[in-house]
PDB file of C-alpha atoms in Angstrom:
ATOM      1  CA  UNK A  16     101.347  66.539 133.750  1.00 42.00           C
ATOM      2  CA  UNK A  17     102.890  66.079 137.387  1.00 41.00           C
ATOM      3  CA  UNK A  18     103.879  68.993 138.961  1.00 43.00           C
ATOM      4  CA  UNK A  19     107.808  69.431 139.302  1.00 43.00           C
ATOM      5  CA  UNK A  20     109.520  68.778 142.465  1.00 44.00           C
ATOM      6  CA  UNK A  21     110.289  72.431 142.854  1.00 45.00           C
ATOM      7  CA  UNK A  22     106.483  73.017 142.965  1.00 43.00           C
ATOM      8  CA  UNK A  23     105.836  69.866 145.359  1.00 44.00           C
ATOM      9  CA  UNK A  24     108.483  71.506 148.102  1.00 46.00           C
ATOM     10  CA  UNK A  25     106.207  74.880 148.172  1.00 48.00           C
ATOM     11  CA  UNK A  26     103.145  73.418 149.021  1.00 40.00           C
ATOM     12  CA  UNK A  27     102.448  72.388 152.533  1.00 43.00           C
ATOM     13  CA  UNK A  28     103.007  68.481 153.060  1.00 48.00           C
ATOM     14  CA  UNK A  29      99.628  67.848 153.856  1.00 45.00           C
ATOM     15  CA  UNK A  30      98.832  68.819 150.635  1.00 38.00           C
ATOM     16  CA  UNK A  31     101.470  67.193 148.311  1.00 40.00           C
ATOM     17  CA  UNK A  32     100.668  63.336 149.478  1.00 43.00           C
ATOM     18  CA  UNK A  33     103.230  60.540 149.351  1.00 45.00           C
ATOM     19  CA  UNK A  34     105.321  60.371 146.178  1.00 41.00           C
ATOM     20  CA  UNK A  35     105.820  57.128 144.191  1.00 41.00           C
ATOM     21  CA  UNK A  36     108.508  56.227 142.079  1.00 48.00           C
ATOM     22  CA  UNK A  37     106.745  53.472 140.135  1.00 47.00           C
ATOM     23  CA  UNK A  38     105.453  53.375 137.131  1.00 44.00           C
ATOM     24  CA  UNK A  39     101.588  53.964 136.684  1.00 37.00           C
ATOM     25  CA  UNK A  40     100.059  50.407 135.640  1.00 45.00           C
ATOM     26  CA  UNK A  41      96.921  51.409 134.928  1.00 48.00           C
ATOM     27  CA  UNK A  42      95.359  54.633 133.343  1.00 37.00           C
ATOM     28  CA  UNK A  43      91.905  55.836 133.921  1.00 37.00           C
ATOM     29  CA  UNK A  44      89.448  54.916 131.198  1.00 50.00           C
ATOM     30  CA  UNK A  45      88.465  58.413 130.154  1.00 45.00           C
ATOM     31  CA  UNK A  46      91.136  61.095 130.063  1.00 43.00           C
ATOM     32  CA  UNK A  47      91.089  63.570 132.355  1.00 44.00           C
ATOM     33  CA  UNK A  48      91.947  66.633 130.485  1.00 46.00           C
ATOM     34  CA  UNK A  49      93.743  66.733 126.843  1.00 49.00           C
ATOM     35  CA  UNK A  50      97.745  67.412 127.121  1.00 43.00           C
ATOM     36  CA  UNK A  51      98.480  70.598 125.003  1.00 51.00           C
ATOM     37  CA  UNK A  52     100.039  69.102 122.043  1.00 63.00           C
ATOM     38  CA  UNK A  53      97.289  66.467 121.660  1.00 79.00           C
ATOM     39  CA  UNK A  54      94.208  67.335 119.485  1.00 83.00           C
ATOM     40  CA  UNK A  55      90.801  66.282 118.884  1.00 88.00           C
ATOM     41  CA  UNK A  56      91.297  64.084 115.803  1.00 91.00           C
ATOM     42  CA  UNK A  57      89.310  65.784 113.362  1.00 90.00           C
ATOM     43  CA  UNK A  58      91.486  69.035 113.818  1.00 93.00           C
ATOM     44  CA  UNK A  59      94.086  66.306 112.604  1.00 93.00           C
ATOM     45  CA  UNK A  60      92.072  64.725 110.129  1.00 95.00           C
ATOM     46  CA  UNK A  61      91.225  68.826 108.811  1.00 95.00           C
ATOM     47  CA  UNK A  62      94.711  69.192 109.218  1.00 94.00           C
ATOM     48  CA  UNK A  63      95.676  66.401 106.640  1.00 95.00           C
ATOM     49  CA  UNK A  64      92.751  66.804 103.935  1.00 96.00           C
ATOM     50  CA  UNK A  65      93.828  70.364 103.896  1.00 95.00           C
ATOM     51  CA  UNK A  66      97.256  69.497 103.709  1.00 96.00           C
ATOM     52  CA  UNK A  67      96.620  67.222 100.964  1.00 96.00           C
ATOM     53  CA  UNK A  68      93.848  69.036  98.877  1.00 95.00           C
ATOM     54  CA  UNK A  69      96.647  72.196  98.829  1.00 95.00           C
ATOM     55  CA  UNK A  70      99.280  69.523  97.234  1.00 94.00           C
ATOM     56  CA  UNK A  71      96.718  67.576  95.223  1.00 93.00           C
ATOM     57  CA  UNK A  72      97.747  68.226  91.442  1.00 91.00           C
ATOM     58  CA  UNK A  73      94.660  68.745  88.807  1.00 91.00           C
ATOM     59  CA  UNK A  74      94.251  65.234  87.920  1.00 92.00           C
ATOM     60  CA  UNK A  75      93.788  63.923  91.494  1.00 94.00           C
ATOM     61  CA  UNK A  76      91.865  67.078  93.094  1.00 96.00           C
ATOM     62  CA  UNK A  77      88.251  66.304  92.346  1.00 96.00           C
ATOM     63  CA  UNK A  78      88.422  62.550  93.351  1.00 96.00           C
ATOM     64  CA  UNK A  79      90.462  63.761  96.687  1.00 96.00           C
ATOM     65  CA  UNK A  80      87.770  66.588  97.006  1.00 97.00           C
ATOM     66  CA  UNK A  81      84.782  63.487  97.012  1.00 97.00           C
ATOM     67  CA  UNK A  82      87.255  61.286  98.717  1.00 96.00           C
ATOM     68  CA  UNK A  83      87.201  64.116 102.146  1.00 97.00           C
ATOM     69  CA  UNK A  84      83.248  65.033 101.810  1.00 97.00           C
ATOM     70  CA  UNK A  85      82.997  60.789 102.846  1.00 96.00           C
ATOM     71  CA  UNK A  86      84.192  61.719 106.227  1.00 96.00           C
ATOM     72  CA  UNK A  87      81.757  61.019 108.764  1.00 96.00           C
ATOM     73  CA  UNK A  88      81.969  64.593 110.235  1.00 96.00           C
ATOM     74  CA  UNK A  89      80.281  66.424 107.325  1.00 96.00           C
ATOM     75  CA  UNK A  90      80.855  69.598 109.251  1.00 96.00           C
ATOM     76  CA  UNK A  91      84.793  69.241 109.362  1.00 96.00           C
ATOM     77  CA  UNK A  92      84.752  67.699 105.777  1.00 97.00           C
ATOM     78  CA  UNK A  93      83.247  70.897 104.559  1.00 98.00           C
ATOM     79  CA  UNK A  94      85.137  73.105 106.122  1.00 97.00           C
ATOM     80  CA  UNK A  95      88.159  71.215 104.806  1.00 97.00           C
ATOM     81  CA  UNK A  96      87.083  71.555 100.917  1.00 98.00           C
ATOM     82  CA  UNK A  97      85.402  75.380 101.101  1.00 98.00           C
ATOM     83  CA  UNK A  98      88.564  76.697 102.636  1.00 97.00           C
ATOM     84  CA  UNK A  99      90.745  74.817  99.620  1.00 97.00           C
ATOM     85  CA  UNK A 100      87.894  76.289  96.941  1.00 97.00           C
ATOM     86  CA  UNK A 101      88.443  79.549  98.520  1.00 97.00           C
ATOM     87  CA  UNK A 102      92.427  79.014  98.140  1.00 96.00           C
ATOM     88  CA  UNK A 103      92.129  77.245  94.408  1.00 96.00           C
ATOM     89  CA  UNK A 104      89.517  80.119  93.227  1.00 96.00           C
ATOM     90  CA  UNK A 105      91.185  82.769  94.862  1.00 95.00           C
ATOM     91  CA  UNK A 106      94.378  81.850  92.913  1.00 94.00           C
ATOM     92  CA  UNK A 107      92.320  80.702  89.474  1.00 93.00           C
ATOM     93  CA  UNK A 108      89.764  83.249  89.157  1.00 94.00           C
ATOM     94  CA  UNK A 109      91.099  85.417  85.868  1.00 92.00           C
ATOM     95  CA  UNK A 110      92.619  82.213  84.462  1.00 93.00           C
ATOM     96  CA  UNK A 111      91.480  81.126  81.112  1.00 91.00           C
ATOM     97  CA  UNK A 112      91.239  77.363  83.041  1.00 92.00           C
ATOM     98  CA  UNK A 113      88.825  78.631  86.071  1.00 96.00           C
ATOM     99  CA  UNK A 114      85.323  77.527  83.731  1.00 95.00           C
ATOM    100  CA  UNK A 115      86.464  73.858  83.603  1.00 96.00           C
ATOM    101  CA  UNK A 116      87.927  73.978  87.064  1.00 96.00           C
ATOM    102  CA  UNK A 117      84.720  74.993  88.487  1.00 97.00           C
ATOM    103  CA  UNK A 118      82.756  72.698  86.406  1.00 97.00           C
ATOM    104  CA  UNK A 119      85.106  69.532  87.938  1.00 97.00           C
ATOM    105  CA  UNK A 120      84.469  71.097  91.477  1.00 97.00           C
ATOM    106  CA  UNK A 121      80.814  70.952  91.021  1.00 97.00           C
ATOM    107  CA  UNK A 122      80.209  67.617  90.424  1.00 97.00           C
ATOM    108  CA  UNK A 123      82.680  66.683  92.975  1.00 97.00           C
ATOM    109  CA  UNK A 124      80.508  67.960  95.731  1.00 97.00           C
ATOM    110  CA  UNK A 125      77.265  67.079  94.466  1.00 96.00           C
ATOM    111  CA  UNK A 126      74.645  67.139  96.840  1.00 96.00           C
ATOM    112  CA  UNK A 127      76.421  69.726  99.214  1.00 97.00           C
ATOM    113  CA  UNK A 128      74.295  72.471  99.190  1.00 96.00           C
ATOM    114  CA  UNK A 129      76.665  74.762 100.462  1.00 97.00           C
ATOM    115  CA  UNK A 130      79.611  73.971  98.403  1.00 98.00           C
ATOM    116  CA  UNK A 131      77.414  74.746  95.444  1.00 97.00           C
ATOM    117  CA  UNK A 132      76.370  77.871  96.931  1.00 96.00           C
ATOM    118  CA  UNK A 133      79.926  78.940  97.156  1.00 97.00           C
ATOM    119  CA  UNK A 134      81.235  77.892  93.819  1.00 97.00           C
ATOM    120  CA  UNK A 135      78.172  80.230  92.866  1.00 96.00           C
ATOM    121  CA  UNK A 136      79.488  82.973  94.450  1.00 97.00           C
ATOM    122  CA  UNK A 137      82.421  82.440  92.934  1.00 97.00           C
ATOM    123  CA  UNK A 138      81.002  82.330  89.165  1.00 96.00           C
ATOM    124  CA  UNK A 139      79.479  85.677  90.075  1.00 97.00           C
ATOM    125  CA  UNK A 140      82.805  87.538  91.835  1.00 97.00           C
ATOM    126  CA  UNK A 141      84.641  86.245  88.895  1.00 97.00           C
ATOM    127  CA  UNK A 142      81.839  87.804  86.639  1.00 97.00           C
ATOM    128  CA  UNK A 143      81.853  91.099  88.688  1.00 97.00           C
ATOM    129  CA  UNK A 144      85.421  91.365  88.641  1.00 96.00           C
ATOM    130  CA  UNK A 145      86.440  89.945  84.995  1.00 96.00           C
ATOM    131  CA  UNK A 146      83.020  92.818  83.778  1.00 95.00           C
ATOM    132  CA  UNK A 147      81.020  89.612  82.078  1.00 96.00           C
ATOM    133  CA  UNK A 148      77.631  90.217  82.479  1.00 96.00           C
ATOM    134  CA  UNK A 149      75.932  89.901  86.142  1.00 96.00           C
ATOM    135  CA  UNK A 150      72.954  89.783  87.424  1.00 95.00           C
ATOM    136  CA  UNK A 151      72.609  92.874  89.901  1.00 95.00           C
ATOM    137  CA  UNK A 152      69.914  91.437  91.920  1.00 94.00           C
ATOM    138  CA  UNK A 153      71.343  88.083  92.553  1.00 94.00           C
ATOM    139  CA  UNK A 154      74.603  90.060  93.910  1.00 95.00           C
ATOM    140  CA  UNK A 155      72.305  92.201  96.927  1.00 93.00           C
ATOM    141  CA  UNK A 156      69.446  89.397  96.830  1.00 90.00           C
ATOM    142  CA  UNK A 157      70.760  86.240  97.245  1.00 86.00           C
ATOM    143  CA  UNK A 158      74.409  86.967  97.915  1.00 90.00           C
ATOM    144  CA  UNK A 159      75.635  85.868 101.348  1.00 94.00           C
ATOM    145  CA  UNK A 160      77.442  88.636 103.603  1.00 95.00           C
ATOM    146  CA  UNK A 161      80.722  86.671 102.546  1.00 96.00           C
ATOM    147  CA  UNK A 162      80.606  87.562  98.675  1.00 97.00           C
ATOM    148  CA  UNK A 163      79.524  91.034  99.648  1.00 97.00           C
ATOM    149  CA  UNK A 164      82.584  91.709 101.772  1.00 97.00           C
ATOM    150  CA  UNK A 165      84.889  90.251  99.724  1.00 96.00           C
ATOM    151  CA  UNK A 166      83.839  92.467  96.786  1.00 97.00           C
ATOM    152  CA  UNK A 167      83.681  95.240  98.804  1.00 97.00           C
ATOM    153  CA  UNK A 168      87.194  94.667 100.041  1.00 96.00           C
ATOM    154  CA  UNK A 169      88.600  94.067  96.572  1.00 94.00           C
ATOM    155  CA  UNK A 170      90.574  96.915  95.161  1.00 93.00           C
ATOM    156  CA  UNK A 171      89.551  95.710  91.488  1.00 93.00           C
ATOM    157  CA  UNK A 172      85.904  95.637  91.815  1.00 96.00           C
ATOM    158  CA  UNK A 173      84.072  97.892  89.241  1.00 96.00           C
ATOM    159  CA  UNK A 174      82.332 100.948  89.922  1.00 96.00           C
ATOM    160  CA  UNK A 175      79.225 100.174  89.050  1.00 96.00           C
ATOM    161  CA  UNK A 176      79.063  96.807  91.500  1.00 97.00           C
ATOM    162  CA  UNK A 177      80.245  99.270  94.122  1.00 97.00           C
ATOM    163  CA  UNK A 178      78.009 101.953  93.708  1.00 97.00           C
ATOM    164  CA  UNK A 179      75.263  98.911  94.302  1.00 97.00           C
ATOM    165  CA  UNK A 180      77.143  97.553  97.401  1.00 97.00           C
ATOM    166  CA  UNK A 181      77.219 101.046  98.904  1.00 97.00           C
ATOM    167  CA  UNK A 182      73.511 101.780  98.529  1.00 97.00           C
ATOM    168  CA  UNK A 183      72.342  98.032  98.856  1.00 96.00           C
ATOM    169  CA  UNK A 184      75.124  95.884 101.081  1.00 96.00           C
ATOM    170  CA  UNK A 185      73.438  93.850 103.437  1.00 95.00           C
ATOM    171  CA  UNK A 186      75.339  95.315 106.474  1.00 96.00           C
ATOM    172  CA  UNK A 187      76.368  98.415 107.182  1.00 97.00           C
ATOM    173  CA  UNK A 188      80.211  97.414 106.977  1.00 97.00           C
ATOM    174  CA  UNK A 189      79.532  96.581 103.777  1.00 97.00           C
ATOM    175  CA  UNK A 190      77.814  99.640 102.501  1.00 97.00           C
ATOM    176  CA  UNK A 191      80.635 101.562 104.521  1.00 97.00           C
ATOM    177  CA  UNK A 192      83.903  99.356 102.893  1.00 97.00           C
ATOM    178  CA  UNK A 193      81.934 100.189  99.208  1.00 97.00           C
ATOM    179  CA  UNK A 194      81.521 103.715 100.163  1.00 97.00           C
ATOM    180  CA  UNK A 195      85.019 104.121 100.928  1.00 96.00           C
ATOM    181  CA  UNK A 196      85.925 102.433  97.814  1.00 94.00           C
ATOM    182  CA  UNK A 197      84.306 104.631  95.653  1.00 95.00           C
ATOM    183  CA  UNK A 198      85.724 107.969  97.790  1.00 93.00           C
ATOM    184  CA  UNK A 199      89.366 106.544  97.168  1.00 89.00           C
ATOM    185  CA  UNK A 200      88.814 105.960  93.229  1.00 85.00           C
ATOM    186  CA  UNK A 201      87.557 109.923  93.227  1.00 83.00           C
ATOM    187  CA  UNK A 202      90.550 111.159  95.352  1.00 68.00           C
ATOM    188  CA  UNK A 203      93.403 112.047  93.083  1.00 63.00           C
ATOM    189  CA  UNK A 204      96.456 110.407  92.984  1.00 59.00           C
ATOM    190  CA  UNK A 205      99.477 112.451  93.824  1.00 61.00           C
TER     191      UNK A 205
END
């Protein structure tokens, strides 16, 4: 960006140079800096898959979801498909449609081993929340931090999952969001 002509006239001379009217001919091979509104272009590429993974209707979603995870930067492409499975199984969870949902997800991102791990975590927050059974040691063994949190954050998270997250959470914000959980379901309601 060139500074304005205002800014040239309140520098010394010495310091602003001779000014040219014509047109640049060449450009430097390698960019100097990046201009604000440009961006790297897998924040653009993110952008679009998680633009079109949002708008993808059932039908489409698990070829899209394989379609993305070919992206050379595995990193991005992961990032782009856990944040829509976070959106999609936030949504789904209680449906009656989440099971085969799930199931579709699965195979799309075969051989993603942390994809799988969080379409596991979801099985078991649905589980925890919807009271099907649960295994209480894979919930403070092999949980991550993430599923934790978010069922310690949950307002509809049973008592008894909880009661384990207080004594057991993995971090102390954790044990202290379960704690407080469990004081505000003992506190009578006005």
């Amino acid at each position: 960006m060139r500074p304005t002509q205002e800014a040239d006239d309140e520098l010394p001379e010495e310091l602003v140079g001779e000014r040219s009217e014509e047109p640049v001919d060449e450009l430097p091979e390698e960019p100097v800096g990046e201009l604000p509104d440009e961006q790297p272009p897998e924040h653009a590429r993110f952008a679009a898959y998680t633009l079109q993974l949002e708008n993808s209707t059932p039908g489409e979603e698990a070829a899209l979801v394989r379609r993305v995870l070919t992206d050379p930067d595995r990193t991005m492409a992961e990032s782009a498909v856990t944040r829509h499975l976070d959106r999609r199984a936030a949504a789904s969870h209680a449906a009656p449609g989440y099971t085969a949902w799930a199931q579709s997800m699965a195979a799309a991102t075969t051989g993603h081993a942390f994809l799988a791990g969080r379409l596991r975590e979801w099985a078991l927050f649905r589980a925890v929340l919807l009271n099907h059974p649960w295994d209480p040691d894979a919930l403070t063994g092999s949980s991550s931090d993430w599923l934790q949190l978010k069922l310690a954050e949950a307002p509809d998270t049973p008592t008894p999952a909880l009661t384990l997250l207080a004594d057991e959470g993995r971090t102390k914000r954790i044990r202290h969001l379960a704690r407080a959980g469990l004081r505000l379901r003992r506190e009578p309601r006005p």
